[in-house]
Amino acid sequence: MRKFNAYFTIVILSTFIFVSGCASTQMKALDATESQVQIRSMQTRAFDSSDKKLMMQTVISTMQDLDFVIDKADLMLGSVTGTKFLGYASVVMSVTVRPRGETQLLVRASAQYGIKQVDDAETYQDFFNALEKSLFLTAHQVD
Amino acid sequence: MKIKHITLVAVLIVMSFSFSGCATIPTGFLKLSEDSLEKRQLQIRQYDTEDETLIIQSTAGVLQDLGFTLADSETELGLVVATKSADATQAGQVILAGFADILNALSGTPSNASATVDKVQEVKGSVIIRASLEGGKTVVRITFQRIVWNASGQVNRVETMSEPELYQKFFDSLSKAIFLETNKI
């Protein structure tokens, strides 16, 4: 009987995990995995440049280097959106460029993998590394 | 004994759910790959003109020549996005699938491989046109992506297109279109 109880408990517990599992609620629509400040800091970098158009063109070519196909871009808003296919999943990334003071530009990248927000600081760092590389290329007129 | 079996199955099912449900996102997908320079060369051509408007207009014309419809554009950044639905049927694949179905039917295990063959593809082309940094030239870069559906309407695969001939054909057509535009034909 005790053995039966143990199994029963396991089944009940399993059912709970089953039901709650990774289940989402409506509030998940506005849910973020990290705090607002953390997300902003991992997604944003400042660059010492005031040429918004050139920065956007560099962002576009970096995204193309990373296999993104550009879906939309808007010079006024400073936004670029692209899609990249990874196996059966798709990654959608938006990058915005906006002035910060007179001499700097803020570049912010936010990516979504399938239905999930990318909240890995290293992944964003990879993007900014690639962007820096392109800016270096740009500065030295290589491409 | 029966209870034990059921419990084991339940636990296994729950485990598989909790593993798949919270699958993590792979890392490193925003790293530059080693062949990115190679791809760049495939996707980029330079034209000896500073007339960006001419190149943008020619690009839009060429995309239409190739059966694309324009989806979006931001001319100030030199962006033109176009899409096209096309046939994706491959004779070899269809014959193989049909053969497999017949063999399976004969062996008493009917299959429906014919429903999983490539049927339709939607191709998206995204072109960026900008002035060359050295001046005097205009740089054109195009990237193609496609989604392929099978005969029963499911997505078979999504991919970035990388066949050199595809890019070659686009740029050949663009060169022709630029010639036609400049000569007002």
PDB file of C-alpha atoms in Angstrom, chain A residues 4 7 10-11 14 17-18 22 53 56-57 60-61 64-75 83-88 91 93 113 116-118 120 123 126-127 130 133 137-138 141 143, chain B residues 3-4 7 11 13-14 17 21-23 25-32 36 39-40 43 46 72 74 76-77 79 81 124 126 128 130 133-134 141 143-147 155-160:
ATOM      1  CA  PHE A   4       1.176   2.334  -4.226  1.00  0.00           C
ATOM      2  CA  TYR A   7       3.602   5.879  -7.157  1.00  0.00           C
ATOM      3  CA  ILE A  10       4.713  10.614  -8.407  1.00  0.00           C
ATOM      4  CA  VAL A  11       1.840  10.555 -10.854  1.00  0.00           C
ATOM      5  CA  SER A  14       4.092  14.631 -12.724  1.00  0.00           C
ATOM      6  CA  ILE A  17       4.584  19.556 -13.895  1.00  0.00           C
ATOM      7  CA  PHE A  18       2.739  18.575 -17.027  1.00  0.00           C
ATOM      8  CA  CYS A  22       6.459  25.905 -19.398  1.00  0.00           C
ATOM      9  CA  LYS A  53      22.921  56.969 -42.467  1.00  0.00           C
ATOM     10  CA  MET A  56      22.569  52.210 -40.709  1.00  0.00           C
ATOM     11  CA  GLN A  57      24.239  51.111 -43.919  1.00  0.00           C
ATOM     12  CA  ILE A  60      22.596  46.497 -42.846  1.00  0.00           C
ATOM     13  CA  SER A  61      25.788  45.100 -44.344  1.00  0.00           C
ATOM     14  CA  GLN A  64      23.785  40.642 -44.433  1.00  0.00           C
ATOM     15  CA  ASP A  65      27.191  39.231 -43.501  1.00  0.00           C
ATOM     16  CA  LEU A  66      25.414  37.320 -40.742  1.00  0.00           C
ATOM     17  CA  ASP A  67      23.003  35.778 -43.303  1.00  0.00           C
ATOM     18  CA  PHE A  68      20.069  38.019 -42.514  1.00  0.00           C
ATOM     19  CA  VAL A  69      17.812  39.069 -45.344  1.00  0.00           C
ATOM     20  CA  ILE A  70      16.639  42.631 -44.740  1.00  0.00           C
ATOM     21  CA  ASP A  71      12.850  42.899 -44.551  1.00  0.00           C
ATOM     22  CA  LYS A  72      12.376  46.545 -43.665  1.00  0.00           C
ATOM     23  CA  ALA A  73      14.345  49.692 -43.019  1.00  0.00           C
ATOM     24  CA  ASP A  74      13.410  53.259 -42.146  1.00  0.00           C
ATOM     25  CA  LEU A  75      15.932  56.065 -42.135  1.00  0.00           C
ATOM     26  CA  THR A  83      15.237  37.539 -40.877  1.00  0.00           C
ATOM     27  CA  LYS A  84      17.721  34.699 -40.722  1.00  0.00           C
ATOM     28  CA  PHE A  85      16.903  31.022 -41.122  1.00  0.00           C
ATOM     29  CA  LEU A  86      18.612  28.523 -38.831  1.00  0.00           C
ATOM     30  CA  GLY A  87      17.563  25.018 -39.767  1.00  0.00           C
ATOM     31  CA  TYR A  88      13.810  25.088 -39.263  1.00  0.00           C
ATOM     32  CA  VAL A  91      15.616  34.526 -36.111  1.00  0.00           C
ATOM     33  CA  MET A  93      16.256  40.916 -35.432  1.00  0.00           C
ATOM     34  CA  TYR A 113      14.505  33.121 -31.914  1.00  0.00           C
ATOM     35  CA  LYS A 116      11.510  33.391 -27.739  1.00  0.00           C
ATOM     36  CA  GLN A 117      13.246  36.615 -26.904  1.00  0.00           C
ATOM     37  CA  VAL A 118      17.012  36.270 -27.095  1.00  0.00           C
ATOM     38  CA  ASP A 120      21.858  36.018 -23.876  1.00  0.00           C
ATOM     39  CA  THR A 123      24.871  36.572 -28.458  1.00  0.00           C
ATOM     40  CA  ASP A 126      28.772  38.631 -31.039  1.00  0.00           C
ATOM     41  CA  PHE A 127      26.635  40.981 -33.100  1.00  0.00           C
ATOM     42  CA  ALA A 130      30.734  41.847 -36.049  1.00  0.00           C
ATOM     43  CA  LYS A 133      34.572  44.771 -37.518  1.00  0.00           C
ATOM     44  CA  LEU A 137      36.348  47.999 -42.545  1.00  0.00           C
ATOM     45  CA  THR A 138      34.327  51.099 -43.268  1.00  0.00           C
ATOM     46  CA  GLN A 141      37.625  51.789 -46.834  1.00  0.00           C
ATOM     47  CA  ASP A 143      34.953  46.815 -48.756  1.00  0.00           C
TER      48      ASP A 143
ATOM     49  CA  ILE B   3       0.845   0.480 -11.870  1.00  0.00           C
ATOM     50  CA  LYS B   4       4.614   0.527 -11.984  1.00  0.00           C
ATOM     51  CA  THR B   7       4.006   5.371 -13.642  1.00  0.00           C
ATOM     52  CA  VAL B  11       7.346   9.998 -15.756  1.00  0.00           C
ATOM     53  CA  ILE B  13       6.329  11.535 -20.904  1.00  0.00           C
ATOM     54  CA  VAL B  14       6.659  14.355 -18.382  1.00  0.00           C
ATOM     55  CA  PHE B  17       7.856  17.395 -22.219  1.00  0.00           C
ATOM     56  CA  GLY B  21       9.182  22.619 -23.774  1.00  0.00           C
ATOM     57  CA  CYS B  22      11.983  24.675 -22.306  1.00  0.00           C
ATOM     58  CA  ALA B  23      14.486  24.060 -25.096  1.00  0.00           C
ATOM     59  CA  ILE B  25      18.171  29.001 -27.754  1.00  0.00           C
ATOM     60  CA  PRO B  26      21.454  28.093 -29.438  1.00  0.00           C
ATOM     61  CA  THR B  27      24.280  30.560 -29.005  1.00  0.00           C
ATOM     62  CA  GLY B  28      26.782  31.861 -31.485  1.00  0.00           C
ATOM     63  CA  PHE B  29      24.329  32.434 -34.334  1.00  0.00           C
ATOM     64  CA  LEU B  30      25.288  36.109 -34.516  1.00  0.00           C
ATOM     65  CA  LYS B  31      28.958  35.329 -35.002  1.00  0.00           C
ATOM     66  CA  LEU B  32      30.577  36.029 -38.338  1.00  0.00           C
ATOM     67  CA  SER B  36      31.175  35.468 -44.899  1.00  0.00           C
ATOM     68  CA  LYS B  39      29.428  35.172 -49.637  1.00  0.00           C
ATOM     69  CA  ARG B  40      29.997  38.899 -49.804  1.00  0.00           C
ATOM     70  CA  GLN B  43      26.331  38.926 -53.417  1.00  0.00           C
ATOM     71  CA  GLN B  46      30.037  47.417 -58.271  1.00  0.00           C
ATOM     72  CA  ASP B  72       8.932  47.106 -49.537  1.00  0.00           C
ATOM     73  CA  GLU B  74      13.332  52.644 -48.464  1.00  0.00           C
ATOM     74  CA  GLU B  76      17.013  56.804 -48.939  1.00  0.00           C
ATOM     75  CA  LEU B  77      18.859  53.739 -47.692  1.00  0.00           C
ATOM     76  CA  LEU B  79      16.670  49.180 -49.971  1.00  0.00           C
ATOM     77  CA  VAL B  81      12.617  44.068 -51.097  1.00  0.00           C
ATOM     78  CA  LYS B 124      12.447  36.803 -51.119  1.00  0.00           C
ATOM     79  CA  SER B 126      16.509  41.965 -50.646  1.00  0.00           C
ATOM     80  CA  ILE B 128      20.825  47.235 -50.900  1.00  0.00           C
ATOM     81  CA  ARG B 130      24.744  52.415 -51.853  1.00  0.00           C
ATOM     82  CA  LEU B 133      33.232  54.527 -50.136  1.00  0.00           C
ATOM     83  CA  GLU B 134      35.989  55.246 -52.646  1.00  0.00           C
ATOM     84  CA  ARG B 141      24.278  43.707 -52.789  1.00  0.00           C
ATOM     85  CA  THR B 143      20.507  38.303 -50.761  1.00  0.00           C
ATOM     86  CA  PHE B 144      17.916  35.640 -51.484  1.00  0.00           C
ATOM     87  CA  GLN B 145      15.934  33.478 -49.065  1.00  0.00           C
ATOM     88  CA  ARG B 146      13.242  30.943 -49.681  1.00  0.00           C
ATOM     89  CA  ILE B 147      10.529  28.935 -47.983  1.00  0.00           C
ATOM     90  CA  VAL B 155       6.801  23.919 -44.825  1.00  0.00           C
ATOM     91  CA  ASN B 156       9.511  21.532 -46.035  1.00  0.00           C
ATOM     92  CA  ARG B 157      12.442  23.836 -45.404  1.00  0.00           C
ATOM     93  CA  VAL B 158      13.591  27.414 -45.079  1.00  0.00           C
ATOM     94  CA  GLU B 159      16.992  28.501 -46.336  1.00  0.00           C
ATOM     95  CA  THR B 160      19.290  31.222 -47.545  1.00  0.00           C
TER      96      THR B 160
END
